[in-house]
PDB file of C-alpha atoms and ligand atoms in Angstrom:
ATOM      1  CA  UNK A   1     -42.871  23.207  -1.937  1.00 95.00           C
ATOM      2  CA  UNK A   2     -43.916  24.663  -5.142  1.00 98.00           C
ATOM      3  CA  UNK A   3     -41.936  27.689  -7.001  1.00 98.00           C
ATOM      4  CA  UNK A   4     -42.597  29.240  -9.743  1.00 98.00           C
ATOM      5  CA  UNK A   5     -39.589  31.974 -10.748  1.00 98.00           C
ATOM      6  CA  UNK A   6     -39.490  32.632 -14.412  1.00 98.00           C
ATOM      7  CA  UNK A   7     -42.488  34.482 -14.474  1.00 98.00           C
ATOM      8  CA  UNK A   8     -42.843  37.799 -16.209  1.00 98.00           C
ATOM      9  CA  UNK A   9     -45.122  41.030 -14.305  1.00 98.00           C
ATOM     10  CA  UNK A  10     -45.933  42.107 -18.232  1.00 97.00           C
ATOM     11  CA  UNK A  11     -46.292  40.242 -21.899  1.00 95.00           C
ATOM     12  CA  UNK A  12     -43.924  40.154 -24.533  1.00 93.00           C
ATOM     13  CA  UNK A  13     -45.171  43.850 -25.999  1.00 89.00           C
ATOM     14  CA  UNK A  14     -42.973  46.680 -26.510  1.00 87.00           C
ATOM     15  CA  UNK A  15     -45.933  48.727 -24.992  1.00 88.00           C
ATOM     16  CA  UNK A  16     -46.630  46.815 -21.636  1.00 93.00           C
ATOM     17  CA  UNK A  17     -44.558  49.695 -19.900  1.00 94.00           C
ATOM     18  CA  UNK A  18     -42.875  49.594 -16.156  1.00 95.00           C
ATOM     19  CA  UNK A  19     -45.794  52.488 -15.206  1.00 93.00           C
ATOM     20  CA  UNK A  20     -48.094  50.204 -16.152  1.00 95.00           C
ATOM     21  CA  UNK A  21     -47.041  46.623 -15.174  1.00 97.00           C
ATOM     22  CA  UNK A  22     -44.107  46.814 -12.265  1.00 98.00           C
ATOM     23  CA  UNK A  23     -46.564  48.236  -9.786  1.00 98.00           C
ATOM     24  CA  UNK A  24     -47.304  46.582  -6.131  1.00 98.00           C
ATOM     25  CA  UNK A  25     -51.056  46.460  -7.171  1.00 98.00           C
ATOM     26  CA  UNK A  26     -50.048  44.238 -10.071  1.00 98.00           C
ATOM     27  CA  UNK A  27     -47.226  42.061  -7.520  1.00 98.00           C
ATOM     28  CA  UNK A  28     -49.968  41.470  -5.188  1.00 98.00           C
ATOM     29  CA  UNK A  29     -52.107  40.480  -7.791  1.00 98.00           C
ATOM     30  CA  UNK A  30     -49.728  37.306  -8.837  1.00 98.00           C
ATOM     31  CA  UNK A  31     -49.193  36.441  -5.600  1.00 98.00           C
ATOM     32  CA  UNK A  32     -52.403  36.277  -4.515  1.00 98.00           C
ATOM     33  CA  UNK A  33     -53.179  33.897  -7.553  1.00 98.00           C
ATOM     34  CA  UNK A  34     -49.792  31.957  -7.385  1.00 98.00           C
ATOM     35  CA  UNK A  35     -50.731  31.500  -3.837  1.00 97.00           C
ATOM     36  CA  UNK A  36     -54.580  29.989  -4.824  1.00 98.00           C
ATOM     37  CA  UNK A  37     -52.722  27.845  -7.039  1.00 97.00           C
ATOM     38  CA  UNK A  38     -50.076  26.354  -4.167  1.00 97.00           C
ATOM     39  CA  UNK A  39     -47.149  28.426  -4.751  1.00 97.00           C
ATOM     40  CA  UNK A  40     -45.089  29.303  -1.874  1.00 93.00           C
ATOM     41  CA  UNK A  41     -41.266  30.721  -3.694  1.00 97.00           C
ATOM     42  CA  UNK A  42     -42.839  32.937  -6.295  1.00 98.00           C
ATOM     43  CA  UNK A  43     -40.107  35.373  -7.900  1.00 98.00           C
ATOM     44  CA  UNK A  44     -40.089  37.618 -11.216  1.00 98.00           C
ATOM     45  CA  UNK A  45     -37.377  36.884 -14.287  1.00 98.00           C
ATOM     46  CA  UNK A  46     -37.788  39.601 -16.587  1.00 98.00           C
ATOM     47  CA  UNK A  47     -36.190  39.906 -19.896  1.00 98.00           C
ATOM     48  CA  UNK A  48     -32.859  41.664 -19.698  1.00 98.00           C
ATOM     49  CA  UNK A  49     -33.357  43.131 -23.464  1.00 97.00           C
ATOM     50  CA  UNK A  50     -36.297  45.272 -22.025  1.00 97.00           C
ATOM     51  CA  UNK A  51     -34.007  46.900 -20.143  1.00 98.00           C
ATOM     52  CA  UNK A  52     -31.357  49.910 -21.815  1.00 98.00           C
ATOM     53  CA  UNK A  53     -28.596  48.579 -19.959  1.00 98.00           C
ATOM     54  CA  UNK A  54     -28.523  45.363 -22.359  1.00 98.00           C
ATOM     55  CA  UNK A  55     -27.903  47.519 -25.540  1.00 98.00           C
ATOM     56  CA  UNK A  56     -24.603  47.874 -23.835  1.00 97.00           C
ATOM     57  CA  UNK A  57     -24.487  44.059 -23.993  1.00 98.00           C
ATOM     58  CA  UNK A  58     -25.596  43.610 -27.285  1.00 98.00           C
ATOM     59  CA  UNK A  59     -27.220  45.501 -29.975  1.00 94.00           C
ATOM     60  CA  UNK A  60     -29.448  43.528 -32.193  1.00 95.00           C
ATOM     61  CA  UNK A  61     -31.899  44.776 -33.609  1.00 93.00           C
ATOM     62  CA  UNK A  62     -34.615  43.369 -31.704  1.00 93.00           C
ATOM     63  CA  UNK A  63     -32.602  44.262 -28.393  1.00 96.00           C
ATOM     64  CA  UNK A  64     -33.119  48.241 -29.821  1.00 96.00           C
ATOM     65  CA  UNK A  65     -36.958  48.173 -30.124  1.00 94.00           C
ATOM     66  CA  UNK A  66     -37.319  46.422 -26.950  1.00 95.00           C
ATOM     67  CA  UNK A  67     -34.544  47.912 -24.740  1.00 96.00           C
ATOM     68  CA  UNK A  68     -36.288  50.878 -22.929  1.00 95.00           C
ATOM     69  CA  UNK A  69     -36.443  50.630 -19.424  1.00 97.00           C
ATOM     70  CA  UNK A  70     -34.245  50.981 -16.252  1.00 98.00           C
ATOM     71  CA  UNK A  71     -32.979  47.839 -15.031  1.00 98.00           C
ATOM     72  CA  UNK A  72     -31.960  48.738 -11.364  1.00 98.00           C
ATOM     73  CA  UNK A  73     -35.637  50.537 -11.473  1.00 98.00           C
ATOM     74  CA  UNK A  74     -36.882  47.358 -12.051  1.00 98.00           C
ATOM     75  CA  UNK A  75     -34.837  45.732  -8.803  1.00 98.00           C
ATOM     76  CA  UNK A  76     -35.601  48.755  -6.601  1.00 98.00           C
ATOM     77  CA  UNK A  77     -38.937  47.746  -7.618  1.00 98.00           C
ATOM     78  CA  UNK A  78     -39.107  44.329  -7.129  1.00 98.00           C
ATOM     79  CA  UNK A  79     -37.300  44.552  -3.488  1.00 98.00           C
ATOM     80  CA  UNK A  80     -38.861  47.418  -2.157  1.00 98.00           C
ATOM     81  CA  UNK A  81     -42.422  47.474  -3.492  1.00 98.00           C
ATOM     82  CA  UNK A  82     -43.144  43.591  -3.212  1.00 98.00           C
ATOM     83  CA  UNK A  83     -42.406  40.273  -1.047  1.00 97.00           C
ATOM     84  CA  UNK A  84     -41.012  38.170  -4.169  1.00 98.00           C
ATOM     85  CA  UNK A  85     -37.935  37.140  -5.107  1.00 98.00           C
ATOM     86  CA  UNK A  86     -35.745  38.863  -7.813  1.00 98.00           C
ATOM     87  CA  UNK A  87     -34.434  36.877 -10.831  1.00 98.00           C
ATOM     88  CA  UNK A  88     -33.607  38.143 -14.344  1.00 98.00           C
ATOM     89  CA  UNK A  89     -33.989  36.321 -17.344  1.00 98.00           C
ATOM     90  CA  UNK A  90     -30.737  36.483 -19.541  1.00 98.00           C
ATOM     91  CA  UNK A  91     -30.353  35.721 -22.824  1.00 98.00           C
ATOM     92  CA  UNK A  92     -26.975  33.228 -23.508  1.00 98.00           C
ATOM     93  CA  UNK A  93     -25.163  35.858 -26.095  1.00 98.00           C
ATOM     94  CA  UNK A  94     -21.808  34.102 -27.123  1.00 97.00           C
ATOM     95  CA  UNK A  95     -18.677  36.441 -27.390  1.00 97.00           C
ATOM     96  CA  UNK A  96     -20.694  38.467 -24.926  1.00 97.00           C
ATOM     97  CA  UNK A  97     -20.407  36.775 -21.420  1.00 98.00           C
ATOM     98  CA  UNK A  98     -17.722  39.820 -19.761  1.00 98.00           C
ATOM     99  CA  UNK A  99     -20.162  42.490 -20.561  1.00 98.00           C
ATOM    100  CA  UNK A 100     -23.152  40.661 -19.084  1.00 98.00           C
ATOM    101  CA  UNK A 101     -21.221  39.338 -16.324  1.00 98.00           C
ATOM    102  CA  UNK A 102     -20.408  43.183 -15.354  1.00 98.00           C
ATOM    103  CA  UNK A 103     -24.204  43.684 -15.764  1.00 98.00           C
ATOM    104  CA  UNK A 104     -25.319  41.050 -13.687  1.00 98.00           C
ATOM    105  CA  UNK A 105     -22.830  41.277 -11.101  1.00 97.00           C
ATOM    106  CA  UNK A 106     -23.871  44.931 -10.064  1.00 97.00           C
ATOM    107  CA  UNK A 107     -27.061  43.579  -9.289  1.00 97.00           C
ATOM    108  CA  UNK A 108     -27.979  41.500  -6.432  1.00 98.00           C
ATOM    109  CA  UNK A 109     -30.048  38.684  -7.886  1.00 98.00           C
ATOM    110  CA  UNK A 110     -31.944  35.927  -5.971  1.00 98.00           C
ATOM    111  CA  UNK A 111     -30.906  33.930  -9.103  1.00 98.00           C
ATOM    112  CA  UNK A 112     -30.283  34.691 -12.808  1.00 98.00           C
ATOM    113  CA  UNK A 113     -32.067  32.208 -14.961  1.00 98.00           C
ATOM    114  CA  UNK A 114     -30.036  31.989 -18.549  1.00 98.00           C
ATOM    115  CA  UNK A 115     -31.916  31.207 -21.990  1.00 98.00           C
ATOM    116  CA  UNK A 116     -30.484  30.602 -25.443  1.00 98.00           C
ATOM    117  CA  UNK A 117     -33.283  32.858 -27.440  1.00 98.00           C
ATOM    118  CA  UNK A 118     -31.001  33.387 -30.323  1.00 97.00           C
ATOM    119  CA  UNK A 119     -27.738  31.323 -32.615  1.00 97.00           C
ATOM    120  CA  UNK A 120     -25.990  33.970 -34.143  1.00 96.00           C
ATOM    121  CA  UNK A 121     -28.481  36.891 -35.236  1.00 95.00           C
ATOM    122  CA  UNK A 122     -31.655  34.479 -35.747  1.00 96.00           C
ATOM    123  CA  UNK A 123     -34.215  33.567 -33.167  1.00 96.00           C
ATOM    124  CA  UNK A 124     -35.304  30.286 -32.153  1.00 96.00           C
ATOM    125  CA  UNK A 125     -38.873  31.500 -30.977  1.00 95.00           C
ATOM    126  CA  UNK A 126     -39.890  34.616 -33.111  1.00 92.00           C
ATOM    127  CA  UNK A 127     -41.875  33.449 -35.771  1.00 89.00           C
ATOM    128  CA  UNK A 128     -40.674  36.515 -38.226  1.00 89.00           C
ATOM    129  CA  UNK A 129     -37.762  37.695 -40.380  1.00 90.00           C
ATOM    130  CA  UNK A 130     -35.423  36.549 -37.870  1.00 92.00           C
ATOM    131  CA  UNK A 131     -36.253  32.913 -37.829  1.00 95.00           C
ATOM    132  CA  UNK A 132     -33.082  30.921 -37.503  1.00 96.00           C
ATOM    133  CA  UNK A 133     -35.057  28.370 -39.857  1.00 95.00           C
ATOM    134  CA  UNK A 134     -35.301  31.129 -42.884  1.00 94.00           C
ATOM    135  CA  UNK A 135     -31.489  30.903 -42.769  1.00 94.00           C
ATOM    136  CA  UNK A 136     -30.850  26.817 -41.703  1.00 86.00           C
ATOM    137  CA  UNK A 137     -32.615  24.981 -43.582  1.00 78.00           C
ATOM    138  CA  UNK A 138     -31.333  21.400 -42.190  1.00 95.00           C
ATOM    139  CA  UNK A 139     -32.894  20.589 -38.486  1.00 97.00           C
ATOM    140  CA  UNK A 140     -29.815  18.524 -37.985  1.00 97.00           C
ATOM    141  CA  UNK A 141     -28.243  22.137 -38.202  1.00 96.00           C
ATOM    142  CA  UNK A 142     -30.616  24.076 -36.194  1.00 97.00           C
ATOM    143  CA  UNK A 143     -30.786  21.104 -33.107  1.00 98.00           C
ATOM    144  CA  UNK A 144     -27.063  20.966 -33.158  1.00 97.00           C
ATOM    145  CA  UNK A 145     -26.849  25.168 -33.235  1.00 97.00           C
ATOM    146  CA  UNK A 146     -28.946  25.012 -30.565  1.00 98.00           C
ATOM    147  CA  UNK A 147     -27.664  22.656 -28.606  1.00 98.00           C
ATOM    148  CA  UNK A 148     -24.070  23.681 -28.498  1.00 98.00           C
ATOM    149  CA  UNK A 149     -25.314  27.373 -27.448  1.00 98.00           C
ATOM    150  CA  UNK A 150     -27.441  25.751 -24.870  1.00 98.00           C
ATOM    151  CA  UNK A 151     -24.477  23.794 -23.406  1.00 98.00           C
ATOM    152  CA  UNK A 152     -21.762  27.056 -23.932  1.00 98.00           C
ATOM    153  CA  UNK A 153     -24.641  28.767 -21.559  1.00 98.00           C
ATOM    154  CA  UNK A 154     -24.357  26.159 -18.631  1.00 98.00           C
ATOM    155  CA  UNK A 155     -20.683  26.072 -18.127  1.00 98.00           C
ATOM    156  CA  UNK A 156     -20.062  29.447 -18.455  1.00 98.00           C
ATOM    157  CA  UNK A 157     -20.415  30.796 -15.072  1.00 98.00           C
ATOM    158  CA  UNK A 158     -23.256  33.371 -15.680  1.00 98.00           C
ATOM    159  CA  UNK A 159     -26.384  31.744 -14.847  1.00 98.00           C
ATOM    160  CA  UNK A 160     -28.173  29.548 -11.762  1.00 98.00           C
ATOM    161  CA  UNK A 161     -30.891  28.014 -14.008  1.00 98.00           C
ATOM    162  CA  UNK A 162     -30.845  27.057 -17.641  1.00 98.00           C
ATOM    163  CA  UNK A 163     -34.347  27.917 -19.063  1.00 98.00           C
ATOM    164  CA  UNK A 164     -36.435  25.749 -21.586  1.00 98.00           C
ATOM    165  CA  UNK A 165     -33.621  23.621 -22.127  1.00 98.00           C
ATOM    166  CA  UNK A 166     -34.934  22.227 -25.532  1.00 98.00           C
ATOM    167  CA  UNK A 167     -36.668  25.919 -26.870  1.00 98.00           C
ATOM    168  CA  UNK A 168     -36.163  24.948 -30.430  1.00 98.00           C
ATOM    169  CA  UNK A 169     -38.995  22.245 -30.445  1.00 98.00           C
ATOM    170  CA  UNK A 170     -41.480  25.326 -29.765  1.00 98.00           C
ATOM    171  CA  UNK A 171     -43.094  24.763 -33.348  1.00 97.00           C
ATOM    172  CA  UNK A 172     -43.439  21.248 -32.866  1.00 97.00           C
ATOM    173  CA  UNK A 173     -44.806  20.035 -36.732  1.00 96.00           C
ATOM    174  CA  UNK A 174     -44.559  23.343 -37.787  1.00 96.00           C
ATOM    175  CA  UNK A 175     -40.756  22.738 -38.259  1.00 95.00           C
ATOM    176  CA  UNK A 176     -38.861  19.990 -39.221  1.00 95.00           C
ATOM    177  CA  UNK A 177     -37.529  16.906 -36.713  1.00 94.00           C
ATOM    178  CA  UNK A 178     -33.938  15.808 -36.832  1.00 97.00           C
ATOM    179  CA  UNK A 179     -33.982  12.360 -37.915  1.00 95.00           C
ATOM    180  CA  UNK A 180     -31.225  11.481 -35.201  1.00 94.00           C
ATOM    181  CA  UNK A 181     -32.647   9.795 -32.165  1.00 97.00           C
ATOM    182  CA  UNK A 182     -32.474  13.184 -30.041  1.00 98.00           C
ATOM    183  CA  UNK A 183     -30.610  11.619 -26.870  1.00 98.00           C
ATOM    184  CA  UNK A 184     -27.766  12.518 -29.255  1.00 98.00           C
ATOM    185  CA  UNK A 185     -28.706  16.256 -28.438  1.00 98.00           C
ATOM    186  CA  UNK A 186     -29.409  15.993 -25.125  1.00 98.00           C
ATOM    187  CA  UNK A 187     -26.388  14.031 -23.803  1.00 98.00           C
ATOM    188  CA  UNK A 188     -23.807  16.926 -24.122  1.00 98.00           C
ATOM    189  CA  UNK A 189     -26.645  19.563 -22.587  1.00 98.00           C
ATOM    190  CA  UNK A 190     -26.997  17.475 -19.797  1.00 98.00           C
ATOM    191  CA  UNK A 191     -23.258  16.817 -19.208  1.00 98.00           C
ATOM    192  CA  UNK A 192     -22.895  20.387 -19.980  1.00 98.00           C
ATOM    193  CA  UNK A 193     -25.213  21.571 -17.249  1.00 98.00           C
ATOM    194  CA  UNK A 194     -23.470  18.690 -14.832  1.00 98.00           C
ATOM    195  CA  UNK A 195     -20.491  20.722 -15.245  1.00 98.00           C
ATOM    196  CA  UNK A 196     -21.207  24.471 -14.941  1.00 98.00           C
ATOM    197  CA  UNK A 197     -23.334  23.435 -11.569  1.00 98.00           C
ATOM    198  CA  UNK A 198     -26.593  24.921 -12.690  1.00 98.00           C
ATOM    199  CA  UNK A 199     -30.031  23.767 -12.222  1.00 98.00           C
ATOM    200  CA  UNK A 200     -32.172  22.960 -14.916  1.00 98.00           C
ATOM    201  CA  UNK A 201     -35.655  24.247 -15.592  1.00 98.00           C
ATOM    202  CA  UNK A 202     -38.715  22.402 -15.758  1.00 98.00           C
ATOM    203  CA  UNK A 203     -41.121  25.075 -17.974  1.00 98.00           C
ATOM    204  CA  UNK A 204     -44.582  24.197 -18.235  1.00 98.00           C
ATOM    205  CA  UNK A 205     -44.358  26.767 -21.291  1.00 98.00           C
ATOM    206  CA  UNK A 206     -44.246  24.061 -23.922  1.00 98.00           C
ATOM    207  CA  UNK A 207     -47.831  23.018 -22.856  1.00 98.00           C
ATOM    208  CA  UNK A 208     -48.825  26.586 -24.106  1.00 97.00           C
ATOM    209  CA  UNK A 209     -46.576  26.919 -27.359  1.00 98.00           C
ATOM    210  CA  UNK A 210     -47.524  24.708 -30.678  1.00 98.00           C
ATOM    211  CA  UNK A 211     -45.017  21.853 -29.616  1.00 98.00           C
ATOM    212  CA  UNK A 212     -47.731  20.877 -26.232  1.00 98.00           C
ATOM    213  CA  UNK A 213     -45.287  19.817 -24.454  1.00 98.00           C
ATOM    214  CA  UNK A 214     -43.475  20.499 -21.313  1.00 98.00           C
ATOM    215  CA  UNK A 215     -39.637  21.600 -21.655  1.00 98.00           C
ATOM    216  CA  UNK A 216     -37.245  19.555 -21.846  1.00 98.00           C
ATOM    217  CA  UNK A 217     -38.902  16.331 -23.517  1.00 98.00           C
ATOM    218  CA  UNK A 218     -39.449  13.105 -21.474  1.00 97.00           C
ATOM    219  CA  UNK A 219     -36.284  11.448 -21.990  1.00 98.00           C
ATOM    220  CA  UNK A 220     -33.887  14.530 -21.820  1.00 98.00           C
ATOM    221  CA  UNK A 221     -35.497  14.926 -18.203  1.00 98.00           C
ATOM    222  CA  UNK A 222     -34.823  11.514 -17.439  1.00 98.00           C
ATOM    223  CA  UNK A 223     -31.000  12.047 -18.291  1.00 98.00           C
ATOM    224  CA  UNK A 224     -30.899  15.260 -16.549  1.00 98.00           C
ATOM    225  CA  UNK A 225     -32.253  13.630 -13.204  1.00 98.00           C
ATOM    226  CA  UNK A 226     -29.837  10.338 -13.893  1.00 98.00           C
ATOM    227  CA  UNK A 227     -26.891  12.331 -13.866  1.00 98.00           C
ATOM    228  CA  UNK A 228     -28.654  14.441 -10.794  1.00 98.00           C
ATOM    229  CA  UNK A 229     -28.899  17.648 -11.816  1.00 98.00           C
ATOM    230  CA  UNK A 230     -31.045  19.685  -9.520  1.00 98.00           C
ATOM    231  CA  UNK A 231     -34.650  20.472 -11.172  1.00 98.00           C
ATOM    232  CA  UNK A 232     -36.284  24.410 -10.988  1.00 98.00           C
ATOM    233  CA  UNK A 233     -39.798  24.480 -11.842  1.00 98.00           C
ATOM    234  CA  UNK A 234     -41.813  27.675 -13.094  1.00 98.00           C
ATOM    235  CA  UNK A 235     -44.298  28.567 -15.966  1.00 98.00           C
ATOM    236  CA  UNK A 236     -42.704  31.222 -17.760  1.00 98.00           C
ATOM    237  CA  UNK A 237     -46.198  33.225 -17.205  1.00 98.00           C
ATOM    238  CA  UNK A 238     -46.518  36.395 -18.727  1.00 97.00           C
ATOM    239  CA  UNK A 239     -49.958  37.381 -17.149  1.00 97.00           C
ATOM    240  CA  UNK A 240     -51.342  35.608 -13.994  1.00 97.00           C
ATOM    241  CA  UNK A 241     -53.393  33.328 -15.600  1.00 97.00           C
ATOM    242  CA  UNK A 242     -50.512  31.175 -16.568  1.00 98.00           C
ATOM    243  CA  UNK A 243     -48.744  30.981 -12.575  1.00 98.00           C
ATOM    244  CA  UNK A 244     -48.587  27.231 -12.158  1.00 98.00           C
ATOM    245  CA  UNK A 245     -49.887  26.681 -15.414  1.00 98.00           C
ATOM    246  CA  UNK A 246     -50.058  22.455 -16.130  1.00 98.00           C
ATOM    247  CA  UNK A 247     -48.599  21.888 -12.588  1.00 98.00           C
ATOM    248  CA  UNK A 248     -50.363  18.751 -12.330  1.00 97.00           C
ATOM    249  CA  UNK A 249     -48.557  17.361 -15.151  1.00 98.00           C
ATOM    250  CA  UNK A 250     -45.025  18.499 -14.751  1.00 98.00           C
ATOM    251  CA  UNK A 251     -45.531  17.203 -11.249  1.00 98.00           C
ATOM    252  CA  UNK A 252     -46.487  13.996 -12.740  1.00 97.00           C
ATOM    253  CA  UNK A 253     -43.600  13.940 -14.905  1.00 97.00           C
ATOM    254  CA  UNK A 254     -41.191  14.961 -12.217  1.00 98.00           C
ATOM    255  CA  UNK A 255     -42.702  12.023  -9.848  1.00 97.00           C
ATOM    256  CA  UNK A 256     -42.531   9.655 -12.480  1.00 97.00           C
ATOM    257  CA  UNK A 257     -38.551  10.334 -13.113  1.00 97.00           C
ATOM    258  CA  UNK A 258     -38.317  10.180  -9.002  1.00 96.00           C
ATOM    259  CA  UNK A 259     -37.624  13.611  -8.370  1.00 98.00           C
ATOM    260  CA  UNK A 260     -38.369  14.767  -4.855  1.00 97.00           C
ATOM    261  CA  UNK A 261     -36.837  17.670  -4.425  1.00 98.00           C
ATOM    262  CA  UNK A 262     -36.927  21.024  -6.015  1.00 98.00           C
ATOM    263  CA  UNK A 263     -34.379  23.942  -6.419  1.00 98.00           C
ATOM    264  CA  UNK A 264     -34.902  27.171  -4.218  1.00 98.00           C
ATOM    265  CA  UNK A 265     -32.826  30.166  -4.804  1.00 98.00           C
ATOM    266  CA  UNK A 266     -32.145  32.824  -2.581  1.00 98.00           C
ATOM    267  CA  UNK A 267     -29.015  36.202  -3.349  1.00 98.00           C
ATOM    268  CA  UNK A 268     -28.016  32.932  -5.805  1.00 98.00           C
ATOM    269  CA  UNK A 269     -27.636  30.273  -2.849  1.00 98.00           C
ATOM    270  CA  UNK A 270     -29.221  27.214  -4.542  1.00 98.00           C
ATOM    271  CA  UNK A 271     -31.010  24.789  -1.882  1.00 98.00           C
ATOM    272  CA  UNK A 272     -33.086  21.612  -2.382  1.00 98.00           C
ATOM    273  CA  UNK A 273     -36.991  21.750  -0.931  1.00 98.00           C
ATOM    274  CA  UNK A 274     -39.029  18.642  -0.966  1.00 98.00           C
ATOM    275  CA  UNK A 275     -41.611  18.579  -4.256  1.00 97.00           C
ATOM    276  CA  UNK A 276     -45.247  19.003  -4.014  1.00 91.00           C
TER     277      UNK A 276
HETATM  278 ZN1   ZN B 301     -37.256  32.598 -22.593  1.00 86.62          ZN
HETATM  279 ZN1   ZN B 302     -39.376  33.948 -20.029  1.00 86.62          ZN
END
């Protein structure tokens, strides 16, 4: 079994609209190629800040250029027009977690996948004025930010997957390293995400982002699978080129750390499915 469930129907552009993009044309078209490329549990994630319902969530600014579409539109969509499985992909806002519990808990999810996009107001992957590193300037800082949201996100009860688990490599030598061997990071994640029960994502994303490499780094998977927390594997596509994208080598990676089995998700029932 191959999945691939933290995929997007649309890009990251305030333009790609639901008329356009959440169509069955467009459904049939990923799984047709998700299924050339192997993959039998294909399900959508989209991000909750395209949706108005998250401005009642939160209301950065970001959230209020973005946020424009209806979200149970989206899951009549996705359960009436098409054969996959609906996920959502929530952002980890702290101080936040009763309002988008009441959000995601009127909705009935195949599984919510959580990501820490954001520390405070700053972004860990938007390359523009709100950069977390225009405002931290140490990457001991940043890592440890990061980290601590990260780990908040796992035990708190919200979400069934924790996305990109290390997101704030994504500029690889574009930003500066902690000097800290970075097990120190990982170690509380992974106990973290031991705790709260939640899977943890394997993202072939990484491979496409300046860091080239597949989230979470070698030796943060290796703790994750010691301590045996259950793997979920997608691509974070956001066009259907990218379905399965560097499958070979996150299988590789997976085989080398002896994982065999896989998360599959189903109205948030987590089972295991042998890999490959
Ligand atoms: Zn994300
Ligand atoms: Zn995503």
């Amino acid at each position: 079994m191959l999945t691939d469930y933290h995929v997007h129907l649309r890009p990251d552009d305030q333009d790609a609209s639901p008329g356009r993009y959440f169509t069955a044309a467009n459904a049939d078209r990923y799984r047709t190629v998700a299924s050339e490329r192997g993959i039998a549990e294909l399900g959508v994630a989209e991000h909750i800040y395209r949706f108005t319902a998250a401005l009642d969530v939160w209301d950065h600014d970001l959230w209020r250029r973005y946020g424009r579409d209806d979200l149970d539109a989206y899951c009549e969509f996705v359960r009436e027009e098409t054969d996959l499985k609906l996920g959502i992909e929530a952002d980890f806002i702290p101080g936040r977690e009763d309002r988008m519990a009441n959000l995601l808990e009127a909705r009935e999810w195949d599984y919510v996948v959580g990501s820490v996009h954001f520390l405070g107001e700053h972004a860990v992957d938007f390359d523009d004025e709100t950069d977390i590193w225009r405002y931290e300037m140490s990457p001991e800082r940043v890592w440890t930010r990061y980290f601590e949201a990260l780990a908040e996100s796992a035990t708190c009860g919200l979400f069934d997957i924790i996305s990109h688990p290390d997101l704030v490599k994504i500029w690889g030598k574009g930003r500066p390293a902690p000097e800290k061997d970075l097990r120190y990071y990982y170690e509380p994640a992974v106990e973290a995400m031991l705790e709260g029960g939640v899977a943890m994502e394997v993202s072939t994303a990484g491979l496409r982002k300046p860091v080239g490499e597949i989230y979470p780094a070698p030796a943060y998977l290796e703790m994750a699978v010691d301590a045996g927390i259950p793997i979920a594997l997608s691509s974070d596509a956001h066009i259907t080129d990218h379905l399965a994208f560097g499958y070979d080598k996150a299988v590789e990676l997976l085989e080398q750390y002896g994982v065999k089995e896989i998360a599959v998700f189903e109205k948030r029932e987590r089972r295991m499915e042998p890999l490959g």
